[in-house]
Amino acid sequence: MTIFKTSRLDASRRRFLRTASVVSGAVGPFAAPFALNLASLNTAVAQTTDYKAIVCLFLYGGNDSSHMVLRTDAASFNEYTRMRSVAPESIALKAPGTAPVATAPLASPDRLGGVRAIVPKFTAGIAGTAENSPLTFALHPSMPEVATLFGAGRLAILANAGPLVQPLTRAEYVANVLPRPKALGSHNDQQSTWQALGPEGVKIGWGGHLGDLVASSNANTVFTSISVSGNAVFSAGETVFQYQVGSGGATQIGGLSGNLFGSSTAAATLKSIVTASNQHLFANEYGAIVKRSVDAQAAFQVAYNASTVTAPTQYVQPSTNNLANNSLAQQLQTVARIIGARSGLGAKRQVFFVSMGGFDTHDGQNANQADLLARLSHALGYFDGALAGLAGGDMRNNVTLFTASDFGRTLTSNGDGTDHGWGSHHFVSGGAVNGGEIFGRFPQFGLNLNDSANNAYLPVTSVDTIGSTLGKWFGASDAQLDTVFPNLRNFPRDLGFLKAT
């Protein structure tokens, strides 16, 4: 009888340890003690001498990237203008060189003036160069910092990217003869598919999975995958958990410090109870995990507090013409401070997640997207400067940021906005980026309708290829990348937007 009872408890204990991550990922920060299981807290001998970080910047709602990056050759820009000049309010941006109209409504295309021309390098051999080089391009007028980074060679454009199972033509899409991602057009499902390669309900993100592969490089693996924007499936691995932080640092377990129920001693008493050793295996394991969580939070806070980064300035909000705080820049300030604290944290490889919302611009797009893209551009410019000015030295070559979003939006206007699409353009920035380039074939709507279906872009660059390119730079092997990106066999493994290391 005793043997049976011990065996059953051992089995339950093992199951408890295996599933702690699932529990923490499902219920968020309220399960913080579970988020630091024994596997994540085991220290590893650092084999890596350099430092690298990947930052996912997710644009929730589905960014209209056809407004963010545009073709300005005459045929395409004329067609773009026709498709977006729809009553009651045209959303078509103005051609490069168009002077702003000071008396026009704030954030309107007339008030913003012409789109910002950019001149890609079109280096031979880059995917898409042959098709893209005869064309001209521009950015939304609200993005001066992005234009500067592109011109300085520290930002590149990833053209027409999105989730795919395998390459797909318009004819194949219309005939429905090849597999495609599930629940296209669904916000929740496509957010999950970008972040975790599957619809809502998938528990392991590819950012967290990359973290699993490189965590042994870190002296304390708990600081491998960090979210500055709440619970995100992108950051969740199999053995690595997303460590959630805010602008003040690590999230503390409630009730274990300060006054509790009006008592100055109750918090310490509660802490001693929940971290105490116990003869019951579950209670003992729980206490050990809570203690490690408390210890990790304390260690993180010491290193974080010692790291200082210049705070972001305010940005000019196009819809009001007033200065406003930029919450995205503030998230990136937190990321920069953590990178500055890397030595104190024992970190060599880190994955970060930040985000901003509001991109579901079915209506009011002129004002809304002008504000959103101004904030995005300002934040990217700030992050570049913050990394350059870190106390330990310029870290821009060691950090690569990429944008992602639910999906792109329709090419046609619905009257004052756009609707759900599929493929979209994205940015990748950092000193390791082959900047000033456009990677992937830019859609040629108006000239080549095979690029569109239902007035939306069919992606030509897969999320798998973007992730694999980042993962290779991060240090993952080809065999490891095949486990992270199961559809990679159908696509190019490396898009070339990162310099060889």
Coordinates of C-alpha atoms in Angstrom, one line a residue:
M1 CA 0.0 0.0 0.0
T2 CA 2.8 2.4 0.9
I3 CA 4.6 1.6 -2.4
F4 CA 1.5 2.4 -4.4
K5 CA 0.9 5.6 -2.7
T6 CA 4.4 6.9 -3.2
S7 CA 4.4 5.9 -6.9
R8 CA 1.1 7.7 -7.5
L9 CA 2.5 10.9 -5.8
D10 CA 5.7 10.7 -7.8
A11 CA 3.7 10.4 -11.0
S12 CA 1.6 13.4 -10.0
R13 CA 4.6 15.4 -9.1
R14 CA 6.2 14.8 -12.5
R15 CA 3.0 15.8 -14.2
F16 CA 2.8 18.9 -12.1
L17 CA 6.3 20.0 -13.2
R18 CA 5.6 19.2 -16.8
T19 CA 2.4 21.2 -17.0
A20 CA 3.3 24.2 -14.9
S21 CA 4.1 26.2 -18.0
V22 CA 0.7 25.4 -19.5
V23 CA -1.0 26.6 -16.4
S24 CA 1.0 29.8 -16.3
G25 CA 0.4 30.6 -20.0
A26 CA -3.3 29.9 -19.8
V27 CA -4.1 32.1 -16.8
G28 CA -1.4 34.8 -17.2
P29 CA 0.3 36.8 -14.5
F30 CA -2.0 35.5 -11.7
A31 CA -0.1 32.2 -12.0
A32 CA 3.3 33.9 -11.8
P33 CA 4.7 31.4 -9.2
F34 CA 4.1 28.6 -11.7
A35 CA 5.8 30.5 -14.5
L36 CA 9.2 29.7 -13.0
N37 CA 9.4 26.0 -13.0
L38 CA 12.5 24.0 -12.1
A39 CA 13.5 23.5 -15.7
S40 CA 13.6 27.2 -16.5
L41 CA 15.5 28.0 -13.3
N42 CA 18.4 25.5 -13.8
T43 CA 21.5 27.5 -14.6
A44 CA 23.6 26.6 -17.5
V45 CA 27.3 27.1 -18.3
A46 CA 27.5 29.9 -20.8
Q47 CA 29.0 28.7 -24.1
T48 CA 28.3 31.9 -26.0
T49 CA 30.5 35.0 -25.7
D50 CA 28.5 37.6 -27.7
Y51 CA 25.0 39.0 -27.1
K52 CA 22.0 38.9 -29.4
A53 CA 18.4 39.8 -29.0
I54 CA 15.3 39.5 -31.2
V55 CA 12.4 42.0 -30.6
C56 CA 9.0 41.3 -32.0
L57 CA 6.9 44.4 -32.4
F58 CA 3.3 43.3 -33.0
L59 CA 0.8 45.7 -34.5
Y60 CA -2.6 44.5 -33.3
G61 CA -5.6 44.9 -35.5
G62 CA -4.2 44.5 -38.9
N63 CA -2.0 47.3 -40.2
D64 CA -2.8 48.8 -43.6
S65 CA 0.7 48.4 -44.9
S66 CA -0.4 49.6 -48.4
H67 CA -0.4 53.0 -46.8
M68 CA 2.8 52.4 -44.9
V69 CA 5.0 51.5 -47.9
L70 CA 3.9 52.4 -51.4
R71 CA 4.9 52.1 -55.0
T72 CA 5.1 55.5 -56.6
D73 CA 5.8 54.6 -60.3
A74 CA 3.1 56.3 -62.3
A75 CA 1.0 53.2 -63.3
S76 CA 0.9 51.9 -59.7
F77 CA 0.3 55.2 -58.0
N78 CA -2.5 56.1 -60.4
E79 CA -4.2 52.8 -59.7
Y80 CA -3.6 53.1 -55.9
T81 CA -5.2 56.6 -56.0
R82 CA -8.2 55.3 -58.0
M83 CA -8.8 52.4 -55.6
R84 CA -8.6 54.6 -52.5
S85 CA -10.5 57.7 -53.7
V86 CA -13.9 56.5 -52.5
A87 CA -16.7 58.6 -51.1
P88 CA -17.5 59.8 -48.5
E89 CA -13.8 60.4 -47.6
S90 CA -10.8 59.7 -49.8
I91 CA -8.0 58.0 -48.0
A92 CA -5.5 58.1 -51.0
L93 CA -2.2 59.7 -49.9
K94 CA -0.6 62.3 -52.1
A95 CA 2.2 61.9 -54.6
P96 CA 5.8 62.6 -53.5
G97 CA 6.7 66.3 -53.6
T98 CA 3.1 67.4 -53.0
A99 CA 3.1 70.4 -50.6
P100 CA 1.1 70.2 -47.4
V101 CA -2.1 72.3 -47.3
A102 CA -2.0 74.1 -44.0
T103 CA -5.7 74.8 -44.0
A104 CA -6.8 71.2 -44.7
P105 CA -8.2 69.1 -41.8
L106 CA -5.6 67.7 -39.5
A107 CA -4.2 64.3 -40.5
S108 CA -5.9 64.4 -43.9
P109 CA -3.8 63.5 -46.9
D110 CA -3.8 67.1 -48.1
R111 CA -2.6 68.3 -44.7
L112 CA 0.1 65.7 -44.5
G113 CA 1.5 66.4 -48.0
G114 CA 3.2 63.9 -50.3
V115 CA 4.5 60.5 -49.3
R116 CA 8.2 60.3 -48.3
A117 CA 10.3 59.0 -51.2
I118 CA 12.9 56.4 -50.4
V119 CA 15.6 55.0 -52.7
P120 CA 16.4 51.3 -52.1
K121 CA 19.9 50.0 -52.9
F122 CA 18.6 47.2 -55.1
T123 CA 21.7 45.1 -54.5
A124 CA 22.0 42.3 -57.0
G125 CA 21.1 38.8 -55.7
I126 CA 18.5 40.0 -53.1
A127 CA 15.2 38.3 -53.4
G128 CA 12.8 40.5 -55.3
T129 CA 15.4 42.9 -56.7
A130 CA 14.8 42.0 -60.3
E131 CA 11.1 42.8 -60.1
N132 CA 11.5 45.8 -57.7
S133 CA 14.4 47.7 -59.2
P134 CA 12.6 49.3 -62.1
L135 CA 10.1 50.8 -59.6
T136 CA 10.0 53.7 -57.2
F137 CA 8.9 53.7 -53.6
A138 CA 7.8 55.8 -50.7
L139 CA 6.7 55.8 -47.0
H140 CA 3.7 57.3 -45.3
P141 CA 4.3 61.0 -44.6
S142 CA 4.1 60.5 -40.9
M143 CA 7.3 58.3 -40.8
P144 CA 10.4 60.5 -41.0
E145 CA 12.4 58.4 -38.5
V146 CA 11.8 55.3 -40.6
A147 CA 12.9 57.1 -43.7
T148 CA 16.1 58.1 -41.9
L149 CA 16.8 54.6 -40.7
F150 CA 16.2 53.2 -44.2
G151 CA 18.6 55.7 -45.7
A152 CA 21.2 55.0 -43.0
G153 CA 21.1 51.3 -43.9
R154 CA 19.7 50.1 -40.5
L155 CA 16.2 49.3 -41.7
A156 CA 14.8 47.1 -44.5
I157 CA 11.4 46.4 -45.8
L158 CA 10.0 42.9 -46.1
A159 CA 7.5 43.0 -48.9
N160 CA 4.2 41.1 -49.0
A161 CA 4.7 38.8 -46.1
G162 CA 2.2 36.6 -44.2
P163 CA 1.4 33.1 -42.9
L164 CA 1.5 30.4 -45.6
V165 CA 1.4 26.6 -45.7
Q166 CA 3.1 26.5 -49.1
P167 CA 3.5 29.0 -52.0
L168 CA 0.1 29.9 -53.5
T169 CA -0.9 31.7 -56.7
R170 CA -4.2 33.6 -57.2
A171 CA -5.5 30.8 -59.4
E172 CA -4.8 28.2 -56.8
Y173 CA -6.3 30.4 -54.1
V174 CA -9.5 30.8 -56.2
A175 CA -9.7 27.1 -57.1
N176 CA -9.1 26.2 -53.4
V177 CA -6.8 23.3 -54.5
L178 CA -3.9 23.9 -52.0
P179 CA -3.9 24.2 -48.2
R180 CA -3.9 27.6 -46.6
P181 CA -3.7 28.9 -43.0
K182 CA -6.9 28.4 -41.0
A183 CA -9.4 31.2 -40.3
L184 CA -7.9 33.8 -42.6
G185 CA -9.4 37.2 -41.7
S186 CA -10.0 36.3 -38.0
H187 CA -8.1 38.7 -35.7
N188 CA -7.4 36.2 -32.9
D189 CA -6.5 33.3 -35.2
Q190 CA -4.2 35.3 -37.4
Q191 CA -2.5 37.0 -34.5
S192 CA -1.8 33.4 -33.2
T193 CA -0.7 32.2 -36.6
W194 CA 1.8 35.0 -37.0
Q195 CA 3.1 34.4 -33.4
A196 CA 2.8 30.6 -33.1
L197 CA 2.2 29.3 -36.6
G198 CA -1.3 28.0 -35.8
P199 CA -4.8 29.4 -35.0
E200 CA -5.9 30.5 -31.5
G201 CA -5.3 27.8 -28.9
V202 CA -1.7 27.0 -29.9
K203 CA 0.4 27.3 -26.7
I204 CA 4.0 27.5 -28.0
G205 CA 5.2 30.5 -30.0
W206 CA 8.1 30.5 -32.4
G207 CA 9.8 33.2 -30.4
G208 CA 9.6 31.1 -27.2
H209 CA 10.7 28.1 -29.2
L210 CA 13.8 29.9 -30.4
G211 CA 14.4 30.8 -26.8
D212 CA 14.2 27.1 -25.9
L213 CA 17.1 26.4 -28.3
V214 CA 19.4 29.1 -27.1
A215 CA 18.5 29.3 -23.4
S216 CA 21.6 27.3 -22.3
S217 CA 23.7 30.3 -23.3
N218 CA 22.2 32.2 -20.4
A219 CA 23.4 31.9 -16.8
N220 CA 19.8 32.1 -15.7
T221 CA 17.3 30.9 -18.4
V222 CA 14.4 32.6 -16.8
F223 CA 15.4 35.8 -18.4
T224 CA 15.5 34.4 -21.9
S225 CA 12.1 35.3 -23.2
I226 CA 10.6 38.6 -21.9
S227 CA 7.3 40.2 -22.7
V228 CA 6.8 43.9 -22.0
S229 CA 3.3 43.8 -23.3
G230 CA 1.4 41.2 -21.2
N231 CA 0.8 37.6 -22.1
A232 CA 1.7 36.8 -25.7
V233 CA 1.9 33.3 -27.2
F234 CA 4.9 34.4 -29.3
S235 CA 7.0 34.4 -26.1
A236 CA 6.0 31.1 -24.7
G237 CA 8.3 28.1 -25.2
E238 CA 8.3 24.5 -24.1
T239 CA 10.8 24.9 -21.3
V240 CA 11.3 28.7 -21.5
F241 CA 8.6 30.9 -20.0
Q242 CA 7.8 34.4 -20.9
Y243 CA 8.9 36.6 -18.1
Q244 CA 6.5 39.5 -17.9
V245 CA 7.8 43.0 -17.0
G246 CA 6.6 46.6 -17.0
S247 CA 8.2 50.0 -17.1
G248 CA 9.0 49.6 -13.4
G249 CA 10.7 46.2 -13.9
A250 CA 9.6 42.7 -12.9
T251 CA 6.0 42.0 -11.9
Q252 CA 5.9 41.1 -8.2
I253 CA 3.8 38.4 -6.7
G254 CA 1.0 40.2 -5.0
G255 CA 0.8 40.3 -1.2
L256 CA 4.4 39.2 -0.4
S257 CA 5.8 42.7 0.2
G258 CA 4.5 46.0 1.7
N259 CA 1.4 46.2 3.8
L260 CA -1.1 43.4 3.6
F261 CA -4.6 43.9 5.1
G262 CA -3.3 47.0 6.9
S263 CA -0.5 45.1 8.6
S264 CA 3.2 45.7 8.1
T265 CA 4.1 42.1 9.1
A266 CA 1.4 40.1 7.4
A267 CA 3.3 40.1 4.0
A268 CA 6.4 38.7 5.5
T269 CA 4.3 36.0 7.3
L270 CA 2.5 35.1 4.1
K271 CA 5.9 34.9 2.3
S272 CA 7.3 32.5 4.9
I273 CA 4.2 30.3 4.6
V274 CA 4.1 30.0 0.8
T275 CA 7.9 29.5 0.5
A276 CA 8.3 27.1 3.4
S277 CA 9.3 23.5 3.1
N278 CA 6.5 21.1 3.5
Q279 CA 6.2 17.3 3.8
H280 CA 3.5 17.2 1.1
L281 CA 5.2 17.0 -2.3
F282 CA 2.9 19.3 -4.1
A283 CA 3.1 22.0 -1.4
N284 CA 6.8 21.6 -1.1
E285 CA 7.3 22.0 -4.9
Y286 CA 5.0 24.9 -5.0
G287 CA 6.9 26.6 -2.1
A288 CA 10.2 26.0 -3.9
I289 CA 8.9 27.5 -7.1
V290 CA 7.5 30.6 -5.4
K291 CA 10.8 31.1 -3.6
R292 CA 12.7 30.9 -6.9
S293 CA 10.2 33.4 -8.4
V294 CA 10.8 35.8 -5.5
D295 CA 14.5 35.4 -5.8
A296 CA 14.4 35.9 -9.6
Q297 CA 12.3 39.0 -9.3
A298 CA 14.8 40.4 -6.8
A299 CA 17.8 39.6 -9.0
F300 CA 16.1 41.1 -12.0
Q301 CA 15.2 44.3 -10.2
V302 CA 18.7 44.9 -8.9
A303 CA 20.2 44.6 -12.5
Y304 CA 17.3 46.6 -14.0
N305 CA 17.6 49.4 -11.6
A306 CA 21.3 49.7 -12.3
S307 CA 20.6 50.2 -16.0
T308 CA 19.6 53.7 -17.2
V309 CA 18.4 54.7 -20.6
T310 CA 17.4 58.2 -21.8
A311 CA 13.6 58.5 -21.8
P312 CA 11.8 59.0 -25.1
T313 CA 10.7 62.4 -26.1
Q314 CA 7.1 63.1 -26.9
Y315 CA 5.9 62.9 -30.5
V316 CA 3.7 65.2 -32.6
Q317 CA 0.3 63.5 -33.0
P318 CA -0.9 64.3 -36.5
S319 CA -4.7 64.3 -35.6
T320 CA -4.2 67.0 -33.0
N321 CA -0.8 68.6 -33.9
N322 CA 0.0 68.4 -30.2
L323 CA 2.8 66.6 -28.4
A324 CA 1.9 63.3 -26.8
N325 CA 3.6 60.5 -24.9
N326 CA 4.5 57.4 -26.9
S327 CA 3.6 54.2 -25.0
L328 CA 5.4 52.1 -27.6
A329 CA 8.6 54.1 -27.2
Q330 CA 8.2 53.6 -23.4
Q331 CA 8.0 49.8 -23.9
L332 CA 11.1 49.9 -26.1
Q333 CA 12.8 51.9 -23.4
T334 CA 12.2 49.0 -21.0
V335 CA 13.7 46.6 -23.5
A336 CA 16.7 48.8 -23.9
R337 CA 17.2 48.9 -20.1
I338 CA 17.0 45.1 -19.9
I339 CA 19.6 44.9 -22.7
G340 CA 21.7 47.3 -20.7
A341 CA 21.3 45.0 -17.7
R342 CA 22.4 41.9 -19.6
S343 CA 25.6 41.3 -17.7
G344 CA 23.8 41.5 -14.3
L345 CA 21.2 39.1 -15.7
G346 CA 23.7 36.7 -17.1
A347 CA 22.0 37.0 -20.5
K348 CA 23.6 36.2 -23.9
R349 CA 20.5 35.5 -25.9
Q350 CA 17.1 37.1 -25.4
V351 CA 13.7 37.3 -27.1
F352 CA 11.5 40.3 -26.5
F353 CA 7.8 41.1 -27.2
V354 CA 6.3 44.6 -27.4
S355 CA 3.1 45.7 -29.1
M356 CA 0.7 48.5 -30.0
G357 CA -3.0 48.3 -30.9
G358 CA -5.5 50.2 -32.8
F359 CA -4.7 49.1 -36.4
D360 CA -8.2 47.8 -37.2
T361 CA -9.0 50.8 -39.3
H362 CA -12.4 50.0 -40.9
D363 CA -13.2 53.7 -40.6
G364 CA -11.6 56.9 -39.7
Q365 CA -8.4 55.7 -41.3
N366 CA -6.9 59.1 -42.3
A367 CA -6.6 60.3 -38.7
N368 CA -6.1 57.0 -37.0
Q369 CA -3.4 55.6 -39.1
A370 CA -1.5 58.8 -39.4
D371 CA -1.3 58.8 -35.6
L372 CA -0.4 55.1 -35.4
L373 CA 2.4 55.3 -38.0
A374 CA 3.8 58.5 -36.5
R375 CA 4.0 56.7 -33.1
L376 CA 5.6 53.6 -34.7
S377 CA 8.1 55.7 -36.6
H378 CA 9.0 57.8 -33.5
A379 CA 9.4 54.6 -31.4
L380 CA 11.7 52.9 -34.0
G381 CA 13.9 56.1 -34.2
Y382 CA 14.0 56.3 -30.4
F383 CA 15.0 52.6 -30.0
D384 CA 17.8 53.0 -32.5
G385 CA 19.2 55.9 -30.5
A386 CA 18.7 54.3 -27.1
L387 CA 20.7 51.2 -28.2
A388 CA 23.4 53.4 -29.6
G389 CA 23.7 55.2 -26.3
L390 CA 23.8 52.3 -23.8
A391 CA 26.3 52.7 -21.0
G392 CA 28.0 49.4 -22.0
G393 CA 28.5 50.5 -25.6
D394 CA 26.5 50.7 -28.9
M395 CA 24.3 47.6 -29.1
R396 CA 22.6 48.2 -32.4
N397 CA 24.5 45.4 -34.2
N398 CA 23.4 43.0 -31.5
V399 CA 19.6 43.6 -31.6
T400 CA 17.2 43.0 -34.4
L401 CA 13.6 44.2 -34.3
F402 CA 10.9 43.1 -36.7
T403 CA 7.3 44.1 -37.1
A404 CA 4.3 41.8 -37.4
S405 CA 0.5 42.2 -37.6
D406 CA -2.7 40.2 -37.8
F407 CA -2.8 40.7 -41.6
G408 CA -2.8 43.4 -44.2
R409 CA -5.9 45.2 -45.5
T410 CA -7.8 45.4 -48.7
L411 CA -6.4 47.5 -51.5
T412 CA -9.8 49.2 -52.1
S413 CA -11.3 51.7 -49.6
N414 CA -14.7 51.1 -48.0
G415 CA -15.4 54.8 -47.9
D416 CA -13.2 56.0 -45.0
G417 CA -11.1 52.9 -44.2
T418 CA -10.1 49.4 -45.3
D419 CA -11.1 45.9 -44.5
H420 CA -9.3 42.6 -43.5
G421 CA -6.8 41.3 -46.0
W422 CA -3.8 38.9 -45.9
G423 CA -0.3 39.8 -47.0
S424 CA 1.4 42.9 -45.7
H425 CA 4.7 44.8 -45.7
H426 CA 6.9 44.9 -42.6
F427 CA 10.0 46.5 -41.2
V428 CA 13.2 44.9 -39.8
S429 CA 15.7 47.1 -38.1
G430 CA 19.1 47.0 -36.4
G431 CA 22.8 47.2 -37.2
A432 CA 22.9 43.6 -38.4
V433 CA 20.2 44.3 -41.0
N434 CA 21.1 44.7 -44.6
G435 CA 19.3 47.9 -44.6
G436 CA 18.1 50.2 -47.4
E437 CA 16.7 47.2 -49.2
I438 CA 13.3 45.7 -50.1
F439 CA 13.3 42.0 -49.7
G440 CA 10.7 39.9 -51.6
R441 CA 8.7 40.8 -54.7
F442 CA 6.6 43.9 -54.0
P443 CA 3.1 43.5 -55.3
Q444 CA 2.3 45.2 -58.6
F445 CA -1.4 45.8 -58.3
G446 CA -2.7 47.5 -61.4
L447 CA -0.1 45.7 -63.5
N448 CA -0.1 42.1 -62.2
L449 CA -3.4 41.1 -60.7
N450 CA -2.0 37.6 -59.8
D451 CA -0.7 39.4 -56.7
S452 CA -4.1 40.0 -55.3
A453 CA -7.2 38.0 -54.3
N454 CA -10.4 39.7 -53.2
N455 CA -8.6 43.0 -53.4
A456 CA -6.0 41.8 -50.8
Y457 CA -2.3 40.8 -51.3
L458 CA -1.5 37.1 -51.5
P459 CA 1.7 36.8 -49.5
V460 CA 4.9 35.7 -51.3
T461 CA 7.2 35.8 -48.2
S462 CA 6.2 33.3 -45.5
V463 CA 6.4 33.9 -41.7
D464 CA 8.5 30.7 -41.7
T465 CA 11.2 32.3 -43.9
I466 CA 11.2 35.5 -41.8
G467 CA 11.5 33.4 -38.5
S468 CA 14.1 31.1 -40.0
T469 CA 16.3 34.1 -41.1
L470 CA 16.1 35.5 -37.6
G471 CA 16.7 32.1 -36.0
K472 CA 19.8 31.4 -38.1
W473 CA 21.3 34.8 -37.1
F474 CA 20.4 34.0 -33.5
G475 CA 22.4 30.8 -33.6
A476 CA 19.9 28.0 -34.3
S477 CA 21.0 25.2 -36.6
D478 CA 19.2 24.1 -39.8
A479 CA 17.9 21.0 -38.1
Q480 CA 16.7 23.0 -35.1
L481 CA 14.9 25.5 -37.4
D482 CA 13.1 22.7 -39.0
T483 CA 11.6 21.8 -35.7
V484 CA 10.5 25.4 -35.0
F485 CA 9.1 26.0 -38.5
P486 CA 7.4 22.9 -39.8
N487 CA 6.5 24.4 -43.2
L488 CA 10.0 25.7 -43.8
R489 CA 10.7 22.9 -46.3
N490 CA 8.3 24.6 -48.7
F491 CA 10.1 28.0 -48.6
P492 CA 13.5 29.6 -48.8
R493 CA 15.4 29.2 -45.5
D494 CA 17.1 32.6 -45.5
L495 CA 15.7 35.8 -47.0
G496 CA 19.0 37.5 -46.6
F497 CA 18.0 40.5 -44.7
L498 CA 20.6 39.9 -41.9
K499 CA 24.3 40.1 -42.4
A500 CA 26.4 36.9 -42.1
T501 CA 28.0 36.4 -38.7

